Coordinates of C-alpha atoms in Angstrom, one line a residue:
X1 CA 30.0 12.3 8.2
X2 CA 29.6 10.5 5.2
X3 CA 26.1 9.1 4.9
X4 CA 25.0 6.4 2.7
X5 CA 21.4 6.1 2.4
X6 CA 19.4 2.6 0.5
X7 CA 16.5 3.5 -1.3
X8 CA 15.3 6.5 -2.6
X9 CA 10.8 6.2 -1.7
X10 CA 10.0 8.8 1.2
X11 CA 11.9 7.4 4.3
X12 CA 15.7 7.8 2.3
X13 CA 14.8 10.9 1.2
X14 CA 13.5 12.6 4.0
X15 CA 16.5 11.3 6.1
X16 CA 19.3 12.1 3.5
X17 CA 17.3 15.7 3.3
X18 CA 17.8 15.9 7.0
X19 CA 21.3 14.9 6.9
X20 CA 22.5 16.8 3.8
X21 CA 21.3 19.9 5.4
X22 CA 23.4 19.4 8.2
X23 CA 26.1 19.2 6.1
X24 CA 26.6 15.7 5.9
X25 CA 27.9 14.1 2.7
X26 CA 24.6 12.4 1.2
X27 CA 24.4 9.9 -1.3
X28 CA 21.1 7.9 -1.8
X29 CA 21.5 4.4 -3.8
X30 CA 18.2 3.7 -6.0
X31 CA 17.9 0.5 -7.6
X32 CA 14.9 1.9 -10.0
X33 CA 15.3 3.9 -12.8
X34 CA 13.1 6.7 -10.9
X35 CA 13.5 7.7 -7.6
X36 CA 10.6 8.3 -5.1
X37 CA 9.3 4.5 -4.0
X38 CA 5.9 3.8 -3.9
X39 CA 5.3 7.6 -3.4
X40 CA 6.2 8.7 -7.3
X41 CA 3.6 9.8 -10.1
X42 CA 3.8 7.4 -13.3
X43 CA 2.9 9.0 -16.7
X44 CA 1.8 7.9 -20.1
X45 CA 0.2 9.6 -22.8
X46 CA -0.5 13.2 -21.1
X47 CA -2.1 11.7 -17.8
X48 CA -0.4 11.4 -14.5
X49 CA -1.3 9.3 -12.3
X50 CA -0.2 8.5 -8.4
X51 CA 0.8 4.8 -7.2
X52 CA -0.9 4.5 -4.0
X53 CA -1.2 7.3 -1.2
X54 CA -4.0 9.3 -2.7
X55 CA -5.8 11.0 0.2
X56 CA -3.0 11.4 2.6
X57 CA -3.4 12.5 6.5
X58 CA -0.6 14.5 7.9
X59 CA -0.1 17.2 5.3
X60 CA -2.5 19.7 6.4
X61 CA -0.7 22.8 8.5
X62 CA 0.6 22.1 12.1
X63 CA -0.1 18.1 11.3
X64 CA 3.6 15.9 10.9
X65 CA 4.3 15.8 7.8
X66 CA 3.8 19.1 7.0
X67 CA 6.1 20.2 9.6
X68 CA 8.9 18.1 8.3
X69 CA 8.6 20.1 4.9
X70 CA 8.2 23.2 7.3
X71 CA 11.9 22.2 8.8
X72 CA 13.2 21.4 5.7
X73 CA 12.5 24.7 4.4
X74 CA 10.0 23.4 1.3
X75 CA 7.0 23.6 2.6
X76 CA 5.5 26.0 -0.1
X77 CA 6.7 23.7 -2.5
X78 CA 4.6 20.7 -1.4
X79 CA 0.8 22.7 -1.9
X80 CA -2.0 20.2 -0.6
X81 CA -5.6 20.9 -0.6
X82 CA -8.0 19.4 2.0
X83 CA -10.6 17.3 1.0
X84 CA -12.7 14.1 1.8
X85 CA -13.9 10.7 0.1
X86 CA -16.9 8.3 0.2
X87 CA -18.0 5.5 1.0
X88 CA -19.9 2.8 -0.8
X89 CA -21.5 -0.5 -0.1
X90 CA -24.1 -2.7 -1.8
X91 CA -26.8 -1.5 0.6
X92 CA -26.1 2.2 0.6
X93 CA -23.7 5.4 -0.2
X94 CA -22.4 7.6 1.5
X95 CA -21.1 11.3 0.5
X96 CA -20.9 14.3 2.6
X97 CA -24.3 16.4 2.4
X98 CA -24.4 19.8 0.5
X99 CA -25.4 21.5 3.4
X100 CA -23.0 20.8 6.3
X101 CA -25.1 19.1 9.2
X102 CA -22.2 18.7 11.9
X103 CA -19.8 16.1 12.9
X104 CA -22.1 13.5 13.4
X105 CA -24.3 13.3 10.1
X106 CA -23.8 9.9 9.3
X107 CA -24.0 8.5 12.7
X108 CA -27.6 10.0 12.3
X109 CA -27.5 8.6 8.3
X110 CA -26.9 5.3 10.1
X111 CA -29.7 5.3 12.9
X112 CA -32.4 6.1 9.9
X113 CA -30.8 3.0 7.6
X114 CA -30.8 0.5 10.7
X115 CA -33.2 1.8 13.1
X116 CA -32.7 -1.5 15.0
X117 CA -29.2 -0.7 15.7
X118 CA -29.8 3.1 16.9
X119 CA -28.7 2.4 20.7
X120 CA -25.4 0.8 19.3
X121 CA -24.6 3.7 17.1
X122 CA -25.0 5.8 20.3
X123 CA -22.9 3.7 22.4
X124 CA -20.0 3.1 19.5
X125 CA -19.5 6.9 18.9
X126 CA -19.6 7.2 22.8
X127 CA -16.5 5.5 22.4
X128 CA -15.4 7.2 19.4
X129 CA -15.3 10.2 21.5
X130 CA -13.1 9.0 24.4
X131 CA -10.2 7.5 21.7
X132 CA -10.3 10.8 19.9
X133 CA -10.3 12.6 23.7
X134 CA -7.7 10.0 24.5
X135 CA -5.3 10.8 21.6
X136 CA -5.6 14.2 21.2
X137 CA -3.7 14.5 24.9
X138 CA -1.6 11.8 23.5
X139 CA -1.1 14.0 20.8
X140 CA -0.2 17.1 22.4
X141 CA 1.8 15.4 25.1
X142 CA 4.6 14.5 22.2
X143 CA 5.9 17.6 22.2
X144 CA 5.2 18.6 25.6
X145 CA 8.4 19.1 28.3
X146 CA 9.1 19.9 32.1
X147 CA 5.2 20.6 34.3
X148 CA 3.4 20.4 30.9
X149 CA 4.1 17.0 30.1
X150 CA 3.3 15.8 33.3
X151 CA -0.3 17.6 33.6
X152 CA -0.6 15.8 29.5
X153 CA 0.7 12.6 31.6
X154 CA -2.2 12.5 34.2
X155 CA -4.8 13.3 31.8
X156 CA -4.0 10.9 29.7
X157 CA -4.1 8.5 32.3
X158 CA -7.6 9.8 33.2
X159 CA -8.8 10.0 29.5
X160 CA -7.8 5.8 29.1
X161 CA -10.1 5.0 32.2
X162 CA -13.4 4.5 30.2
X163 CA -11.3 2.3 27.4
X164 CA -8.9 0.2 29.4
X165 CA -11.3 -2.6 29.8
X166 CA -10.9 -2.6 25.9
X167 CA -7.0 -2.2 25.5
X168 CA -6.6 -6.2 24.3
X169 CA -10.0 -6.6 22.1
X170 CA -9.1 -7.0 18.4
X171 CA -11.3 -5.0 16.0
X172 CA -14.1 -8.3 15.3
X173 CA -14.1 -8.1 19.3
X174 CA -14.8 -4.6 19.2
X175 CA -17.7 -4.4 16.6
X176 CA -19.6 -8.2 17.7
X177 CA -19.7 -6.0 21.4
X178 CA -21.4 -3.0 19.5
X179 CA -23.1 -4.1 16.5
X180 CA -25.3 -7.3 15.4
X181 CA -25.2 -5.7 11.4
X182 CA -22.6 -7.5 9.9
X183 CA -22.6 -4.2 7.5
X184 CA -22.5 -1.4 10.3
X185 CA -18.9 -4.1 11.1
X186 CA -17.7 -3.9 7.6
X187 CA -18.8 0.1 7.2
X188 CA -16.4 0.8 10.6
X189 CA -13.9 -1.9 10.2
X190 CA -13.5 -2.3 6.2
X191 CA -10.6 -0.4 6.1
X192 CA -8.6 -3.2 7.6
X193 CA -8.9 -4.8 4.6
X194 CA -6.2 -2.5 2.5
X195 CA -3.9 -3.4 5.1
X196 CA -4.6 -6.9 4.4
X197 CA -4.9 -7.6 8.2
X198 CA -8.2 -9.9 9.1
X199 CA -10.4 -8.2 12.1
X200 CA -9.3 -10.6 14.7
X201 CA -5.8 -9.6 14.5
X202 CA -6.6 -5.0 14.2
X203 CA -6.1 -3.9 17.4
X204 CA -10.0 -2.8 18.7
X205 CA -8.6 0.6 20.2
X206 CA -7.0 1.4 17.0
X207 CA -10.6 1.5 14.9
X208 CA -11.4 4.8 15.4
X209 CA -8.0 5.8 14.4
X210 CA -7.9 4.3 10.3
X211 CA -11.7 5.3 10.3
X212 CA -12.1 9.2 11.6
X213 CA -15.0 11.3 10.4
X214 CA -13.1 14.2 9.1
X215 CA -12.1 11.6 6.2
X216 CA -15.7 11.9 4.8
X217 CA -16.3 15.0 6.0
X218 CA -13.7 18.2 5.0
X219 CA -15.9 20.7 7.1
X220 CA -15.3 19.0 10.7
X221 CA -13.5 21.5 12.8
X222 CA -9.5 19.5 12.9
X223 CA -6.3 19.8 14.3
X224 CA -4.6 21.9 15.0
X225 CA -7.7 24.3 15.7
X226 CA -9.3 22.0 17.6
X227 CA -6.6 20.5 19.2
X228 CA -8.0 17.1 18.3
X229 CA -6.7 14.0 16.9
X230 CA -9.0 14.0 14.2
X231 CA -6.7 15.5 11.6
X232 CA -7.0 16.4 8.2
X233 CA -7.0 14.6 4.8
X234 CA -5.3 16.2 1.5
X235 CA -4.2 15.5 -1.4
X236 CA -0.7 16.6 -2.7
X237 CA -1.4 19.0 -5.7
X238 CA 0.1 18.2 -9.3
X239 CA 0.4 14.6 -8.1
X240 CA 2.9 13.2 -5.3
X241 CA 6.1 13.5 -7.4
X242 CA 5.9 17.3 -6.3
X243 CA 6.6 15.9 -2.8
X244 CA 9.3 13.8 -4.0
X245 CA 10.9 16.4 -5.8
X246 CA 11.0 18.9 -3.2
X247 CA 12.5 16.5 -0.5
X248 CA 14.8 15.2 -2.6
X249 CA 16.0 19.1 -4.1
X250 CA 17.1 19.4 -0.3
X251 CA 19.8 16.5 -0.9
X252 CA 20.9 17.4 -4.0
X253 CA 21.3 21.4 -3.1
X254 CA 23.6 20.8 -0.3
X255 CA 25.6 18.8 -2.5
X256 CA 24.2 15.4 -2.1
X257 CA 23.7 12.2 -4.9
X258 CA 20.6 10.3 -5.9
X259 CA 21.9 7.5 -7.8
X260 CA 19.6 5.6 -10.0
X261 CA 20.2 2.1 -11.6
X262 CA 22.3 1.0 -8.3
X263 CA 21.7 -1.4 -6.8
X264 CA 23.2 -2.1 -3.3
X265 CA 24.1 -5.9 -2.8
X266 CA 26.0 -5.7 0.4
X267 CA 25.8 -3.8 3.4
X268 CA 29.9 -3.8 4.3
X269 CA 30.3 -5.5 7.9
X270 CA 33.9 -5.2 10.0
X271 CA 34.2 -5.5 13.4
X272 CA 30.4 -5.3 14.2
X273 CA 30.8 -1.6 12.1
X274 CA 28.4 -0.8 8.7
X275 CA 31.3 0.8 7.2
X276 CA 29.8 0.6 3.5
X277 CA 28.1 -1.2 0.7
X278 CA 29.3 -3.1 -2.1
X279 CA 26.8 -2.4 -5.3
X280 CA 25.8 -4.7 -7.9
X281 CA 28.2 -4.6 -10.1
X282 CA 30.8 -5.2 -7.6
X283 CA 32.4 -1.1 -6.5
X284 CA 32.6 -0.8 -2.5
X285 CA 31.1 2.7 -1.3
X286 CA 32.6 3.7 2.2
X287 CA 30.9 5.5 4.5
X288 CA 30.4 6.3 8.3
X289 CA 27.0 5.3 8.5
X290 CA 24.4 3.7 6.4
X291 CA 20.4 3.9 6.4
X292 CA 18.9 1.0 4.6
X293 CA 15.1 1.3 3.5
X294 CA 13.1 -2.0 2.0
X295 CA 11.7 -5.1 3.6
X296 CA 13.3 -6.2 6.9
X297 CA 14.4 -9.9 5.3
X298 CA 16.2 -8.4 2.6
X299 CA 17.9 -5.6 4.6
X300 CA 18.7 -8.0 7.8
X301 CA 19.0 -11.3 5.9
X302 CA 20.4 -10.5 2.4
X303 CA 22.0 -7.5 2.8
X304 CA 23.5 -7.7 6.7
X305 CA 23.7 -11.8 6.9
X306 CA 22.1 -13.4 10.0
X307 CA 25.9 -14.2 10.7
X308 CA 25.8 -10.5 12.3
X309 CA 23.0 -10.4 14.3
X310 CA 21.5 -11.3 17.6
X311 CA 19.2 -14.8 17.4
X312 CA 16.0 -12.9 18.9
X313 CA 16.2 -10.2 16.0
X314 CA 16.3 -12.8 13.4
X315 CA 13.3 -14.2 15.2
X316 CA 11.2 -11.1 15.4
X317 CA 11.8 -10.5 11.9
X318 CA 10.3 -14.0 10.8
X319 CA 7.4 -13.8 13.2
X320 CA 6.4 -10.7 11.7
X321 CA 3.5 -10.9 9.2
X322 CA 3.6 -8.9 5.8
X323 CA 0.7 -7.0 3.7
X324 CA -0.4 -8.4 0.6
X325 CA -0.2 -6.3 -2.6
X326 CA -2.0 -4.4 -4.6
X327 CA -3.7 -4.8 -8.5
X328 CA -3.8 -0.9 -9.8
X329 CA -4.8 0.1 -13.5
X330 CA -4.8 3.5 -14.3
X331 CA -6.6 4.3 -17.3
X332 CA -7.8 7.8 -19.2
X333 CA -10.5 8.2 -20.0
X334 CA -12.3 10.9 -22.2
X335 CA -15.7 12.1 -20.2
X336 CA -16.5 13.3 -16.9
X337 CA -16.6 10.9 -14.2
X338 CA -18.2 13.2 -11.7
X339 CA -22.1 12.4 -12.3
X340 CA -21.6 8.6 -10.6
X341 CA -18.7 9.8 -8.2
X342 CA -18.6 13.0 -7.4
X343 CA -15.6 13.6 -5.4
X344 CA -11.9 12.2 -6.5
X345 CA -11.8 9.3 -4.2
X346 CA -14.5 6.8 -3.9
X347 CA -14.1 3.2 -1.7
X348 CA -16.4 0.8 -2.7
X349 CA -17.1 -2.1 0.1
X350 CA -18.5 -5.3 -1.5
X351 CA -18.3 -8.1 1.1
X352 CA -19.3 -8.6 4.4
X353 CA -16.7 -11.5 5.2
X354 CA -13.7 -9.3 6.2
X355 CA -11.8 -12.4 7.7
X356 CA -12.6 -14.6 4.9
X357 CA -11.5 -12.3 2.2
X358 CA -8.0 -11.6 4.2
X359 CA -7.3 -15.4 4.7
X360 CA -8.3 -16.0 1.0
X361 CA -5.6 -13.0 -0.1
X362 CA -3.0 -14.7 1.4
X363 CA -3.5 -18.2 0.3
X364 CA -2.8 -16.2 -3.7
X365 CA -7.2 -16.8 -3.7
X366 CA -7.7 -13.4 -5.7
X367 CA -10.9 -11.6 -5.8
X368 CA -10.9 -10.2 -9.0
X369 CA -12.5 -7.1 -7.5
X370 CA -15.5 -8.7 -6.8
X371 CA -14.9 -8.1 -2.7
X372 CA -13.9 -4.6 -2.8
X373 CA -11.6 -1.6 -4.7
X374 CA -11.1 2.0 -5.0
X375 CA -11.5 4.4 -7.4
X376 CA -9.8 7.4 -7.5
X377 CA -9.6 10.9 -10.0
X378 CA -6.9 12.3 -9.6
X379 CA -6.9 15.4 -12.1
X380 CA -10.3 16.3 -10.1
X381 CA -8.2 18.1 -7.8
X382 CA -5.0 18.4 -10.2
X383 CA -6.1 18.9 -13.9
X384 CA -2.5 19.1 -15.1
X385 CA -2.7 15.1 -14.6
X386 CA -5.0 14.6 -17.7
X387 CA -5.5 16.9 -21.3
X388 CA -7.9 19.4 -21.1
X389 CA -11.4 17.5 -21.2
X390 CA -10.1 14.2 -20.0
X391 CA -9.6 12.8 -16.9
X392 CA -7.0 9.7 -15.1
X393 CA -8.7 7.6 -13.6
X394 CA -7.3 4.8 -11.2
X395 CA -8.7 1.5 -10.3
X396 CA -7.2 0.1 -7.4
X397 CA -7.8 -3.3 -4.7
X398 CA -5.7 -5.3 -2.8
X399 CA -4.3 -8.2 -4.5
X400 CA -2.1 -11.5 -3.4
X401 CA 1.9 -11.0 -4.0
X402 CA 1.8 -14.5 -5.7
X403 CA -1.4 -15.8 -7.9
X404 CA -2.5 -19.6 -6.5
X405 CA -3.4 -20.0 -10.1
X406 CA -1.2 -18.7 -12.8
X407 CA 1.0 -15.5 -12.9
X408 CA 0.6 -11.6 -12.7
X409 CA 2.9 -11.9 -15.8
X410 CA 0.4 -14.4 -17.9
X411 CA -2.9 -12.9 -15.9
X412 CA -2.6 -9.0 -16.4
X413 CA -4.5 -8.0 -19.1
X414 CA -7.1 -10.4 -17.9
X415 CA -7.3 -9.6 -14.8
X416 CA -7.0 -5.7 -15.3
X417 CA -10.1 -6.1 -17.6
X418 CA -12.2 -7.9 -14.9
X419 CA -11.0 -5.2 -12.5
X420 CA -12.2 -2.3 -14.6
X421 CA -15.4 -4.3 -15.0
X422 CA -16.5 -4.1 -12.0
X423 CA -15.3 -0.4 -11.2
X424 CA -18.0 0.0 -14.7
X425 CA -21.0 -1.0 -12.4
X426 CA -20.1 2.2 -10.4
X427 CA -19.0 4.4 -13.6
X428 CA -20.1 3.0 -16.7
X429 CA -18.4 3.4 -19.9
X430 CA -14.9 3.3 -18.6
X431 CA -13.5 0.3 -21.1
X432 CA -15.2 2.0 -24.2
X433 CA -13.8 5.2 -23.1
X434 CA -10.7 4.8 -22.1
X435 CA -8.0 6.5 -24.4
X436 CA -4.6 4.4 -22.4
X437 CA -4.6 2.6 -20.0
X438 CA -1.1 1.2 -17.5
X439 CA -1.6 -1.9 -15.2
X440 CA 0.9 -2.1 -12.4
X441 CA 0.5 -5.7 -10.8
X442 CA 2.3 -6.8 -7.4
X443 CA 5.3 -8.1 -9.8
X444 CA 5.3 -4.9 -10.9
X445 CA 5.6 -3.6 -8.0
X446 CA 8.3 -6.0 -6.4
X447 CA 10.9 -4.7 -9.0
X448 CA 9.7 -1.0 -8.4
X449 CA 10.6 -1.6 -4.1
X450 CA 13.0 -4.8 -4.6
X451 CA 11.3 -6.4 -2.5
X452 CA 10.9 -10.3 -3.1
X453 CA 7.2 -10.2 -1.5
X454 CA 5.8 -7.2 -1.8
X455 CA 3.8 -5.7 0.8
X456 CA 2.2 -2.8 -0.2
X457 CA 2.0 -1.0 3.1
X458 CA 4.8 -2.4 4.6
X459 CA 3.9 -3.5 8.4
X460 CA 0.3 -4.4 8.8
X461 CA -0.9 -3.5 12.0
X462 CA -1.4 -6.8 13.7
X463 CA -1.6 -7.4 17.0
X464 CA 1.8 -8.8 18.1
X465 CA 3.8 -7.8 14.6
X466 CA 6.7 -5.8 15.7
X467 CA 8.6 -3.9 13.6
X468 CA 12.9 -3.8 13.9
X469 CA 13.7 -1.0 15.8
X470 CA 15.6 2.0 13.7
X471 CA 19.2 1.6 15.7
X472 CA 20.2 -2.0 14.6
X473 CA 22.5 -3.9 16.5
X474 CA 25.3 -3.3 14.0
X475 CA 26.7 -0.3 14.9
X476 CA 25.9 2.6 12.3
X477 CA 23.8 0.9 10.8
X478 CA 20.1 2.4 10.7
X479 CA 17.0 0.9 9.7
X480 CA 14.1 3.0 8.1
X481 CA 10.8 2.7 5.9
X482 CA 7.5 1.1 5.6
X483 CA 8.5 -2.3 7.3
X484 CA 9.7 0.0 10.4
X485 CA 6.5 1.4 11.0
X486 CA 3.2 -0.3 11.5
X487 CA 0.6 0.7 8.6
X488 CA 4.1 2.4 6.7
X489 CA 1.8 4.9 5.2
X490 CA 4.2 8.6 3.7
X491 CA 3.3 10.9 7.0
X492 CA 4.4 7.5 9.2
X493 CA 7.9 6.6 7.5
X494 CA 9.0 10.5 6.8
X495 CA 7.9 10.7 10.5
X496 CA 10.3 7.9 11.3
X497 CA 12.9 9.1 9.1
X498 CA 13.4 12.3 10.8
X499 CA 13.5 11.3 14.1
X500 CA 16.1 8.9 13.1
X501 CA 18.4 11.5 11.2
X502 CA 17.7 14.1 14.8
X503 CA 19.1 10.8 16.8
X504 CA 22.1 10.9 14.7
X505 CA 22.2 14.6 14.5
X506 CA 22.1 14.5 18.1
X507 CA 25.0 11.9 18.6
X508 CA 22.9 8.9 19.6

């Protein structure tokens, strides 16, 4: 067959890599100059820096993603290493003790810093344990067939006993039941916040899943030795072009194309058939099947035309909510970071009012980092990123696609500085140290995805957001990437990327 394949971040790639492999004829359209998404590693000036997925779950061996690079014969040239982050917030910090204390340090860190709430702490980990007991079967039934998956059946039915009464609390539901500390809420729940989803809409059975303890923790026994859900967190050595670059070497040596500077401006409809796309500048590609990646309005609506599709698609597809952006300045900087953060990757929590902060992002209100941001060294773990001596550094928080007040255009150098500002109260001397420095704002980031809102992890996970499904209802016509997957994420969209290419591998 002859496959074409729109967009070149990690969902194109790992399906066209799938595909080529097969021997399909492969060519990927990119409408960037540089292929790879929102998964690439920008340079300027010696340092390297990555866009966005910094400590990535799924990589480590036996875990999803890694088997995808496993089946695609490149594992060894993806190396990861595992490691952990912080956490920080105005009252307190937390980093992993030198000596290891056991899975459950800073539950007891907690109980000595709120006393008051040392019952609740109990009771919340209580449940902690039953999710992670509850998707570890879950995890192993997947791949489970014939008496096995039914045994992996009925324990999973057992193991969702103690948290069925739970199954439609949001995530505020879920923390006002265990906690009176509007902190102890943000320290669990503040994650919600990069998806830019506000606690009443996070589904209350999914906390434990975006906030496991092996992220702050690399010693905690994981999968697959454990046979636990709590998995593994690493980060992609020499930066996350070196998984872009392996997955893509797998098109182009079985003889597929990555085509930069192309821009696809038709998906080609007859009889009910994707049978190709006409590009930008007006030359029709044929093909006998085509797998678009991007948002699900310009795929569907700007690419397709709502003229071809079914009225309750177009209406799930404007229901849907979107992520925000994201502000992200990368600087380098000449001294060593590690005496105020010690490890790479560093979130630093500084409100309380999750819900307001979420509605204010999406009304173009923007924080100016005064709510909350990351920071994150990346040649810590991957010193070819920065000269010798020197370090990238990158400053990152959720931001709104569109400014209530001004543009990302007029406001970036302003805004950038304010941003590194407050990053200085945790690592002083950044701005007087900093040797170059590249901003990348959300209209940055709209012409690096072609997307005409961008939303940095594609589908937030809201309660009652559902994504299209992959198999369209125009016939050969597939639909991948982050806005296909809830909390997009690399390990989620390559993981939806090969199943799609085994589906048509398989003749589905």
């Amino acid at each position: 067959m002859k496959a074409i394949i729109i967009g070149s971040g990690m969902a194109g790639l790992t399906a066209g890599a799938y595909l080529a492999k097969a021997g399909h004829a492969v060519t990927v359209f990119e409408q960037f100059p540089t292929p790879g998404g929102v998964t690439a590693t920008v340079a300027q000036d010696g340092y390297g820096w990555d866009i966005g997925p910094l400590l990535l779950e799924g990589f480590a061996p036996g875990d999803k993603g890694r088997v995808i690079l496993e089946e695609l014969g490149v594992s060894a040239q993806v190396p990861a290493v595992h490691e952990d982050r912080g956490l920080s917030m105005p009252e307190f910090t937390l980093w992993r003790p030198e000596v290891y204390e056991g899975p459950y340090w800073r539950r007891e860190r907690l109980k000595q810093l709120f006393p008051e709430e040392s019952a609740a702490l109990d009771r919340y980990y209580r449940f902690y344990d039953q999710m992670i007991r509850l998707m570890s079967v879950a995890r192993q039934a997947e791949t489970a067939r014939g008496l096995s998956a039914l045994w992996l059946k009925l324990r999973m039915l057992l193991a969702f006993q103690p948290v069925k009464g739970k199954v439609s609390w949001s995530g505020g539901q879920l923390m006002d039941h265990y906690f009176r500390s509007a902190v102890l809420k943000t320290f669990f729940l503040g994650i919600v916040a990069d998806f830019v989803t506000a606690p009443s809409e996070f589904p209350g059975l999914g906390v434990p899943s975006i906030h496991l303890e092996t992220a702050f923790d690399k010693r905690i026994p994981t999968y697959p030795g454990t046979q636990s859900a709590q998995t593994a967190y690493t980060y992609i050595l020499g930066g996350c072009q070196t998984l872009v670059d392996a997955v893509m070497g797998v098109i182009l040596a079985n003889g597929g194309k990555v085509l930069t500077n192309s821009t696809v401006a038709q998906i080609v409809i007859e009889g009910g058939k994707a049978v190709g796309v006409r590009l930008a500048d007006g030359q029709v590609e044929k093909a006998d099947l085509v797998l678009a990646s991007g948002g699900m309005k310009e795929v569907f609506f700007d690419l397709v035309g709502k003229e071809h599709l079914p009225g309750e698609l177009i209406t799930q597809i404007e229901a849907n909510r979107l992520m925000e952006s994201v502000l992200m300045v990368q600087l380098g900087i000449d001294f060593d970071p590690t005496p105020f953060q010690p490890a790479a990757l560093c979130y630093y929590y500084k409100t309380d009012d999750l819900e307001g902060a979420v509605q204010r992002l999406r009304t173009g209100d923007y924080h100016e980092g005064k709510e909350g941001f990351l920071i994150y060294v990346p040649s810590l773990h991957s010193p070819s990123l920065a000269p010798a001596g020197k370090y990238a550094v990158t400053v990152y928080t959720v931001a709104p696609d569109t400014l209530a007040e001004g543009s990302w255009a007029e406001r970036r150098d302003e805004l950038a500085d304010k941003l590194v500002a407050e990053a200085e109260a945790h690592i002083p001397g950044l701005r007087e140290h900093t040797q170059t420095r590249l901003i990348l704002t959300p209209e940055d980031f709209r012409q690096r995805t072609h997307l005409k809102h961008h939303s940095f992890g594609g589908m937030p996970p809201v309660m009652g957001n559902k994504p299209p499904a992959h198999k369209t209802p125009v016939q050969n016509l597939w639909f991948i990437g982050a806005q296909s997957e809830s909390t997009g994420g690399v390990q989620n969209v390559m993981t939806g990327a090969a199943k799609v290419a085994k589906r048509i591998l398989r003749g589905e």
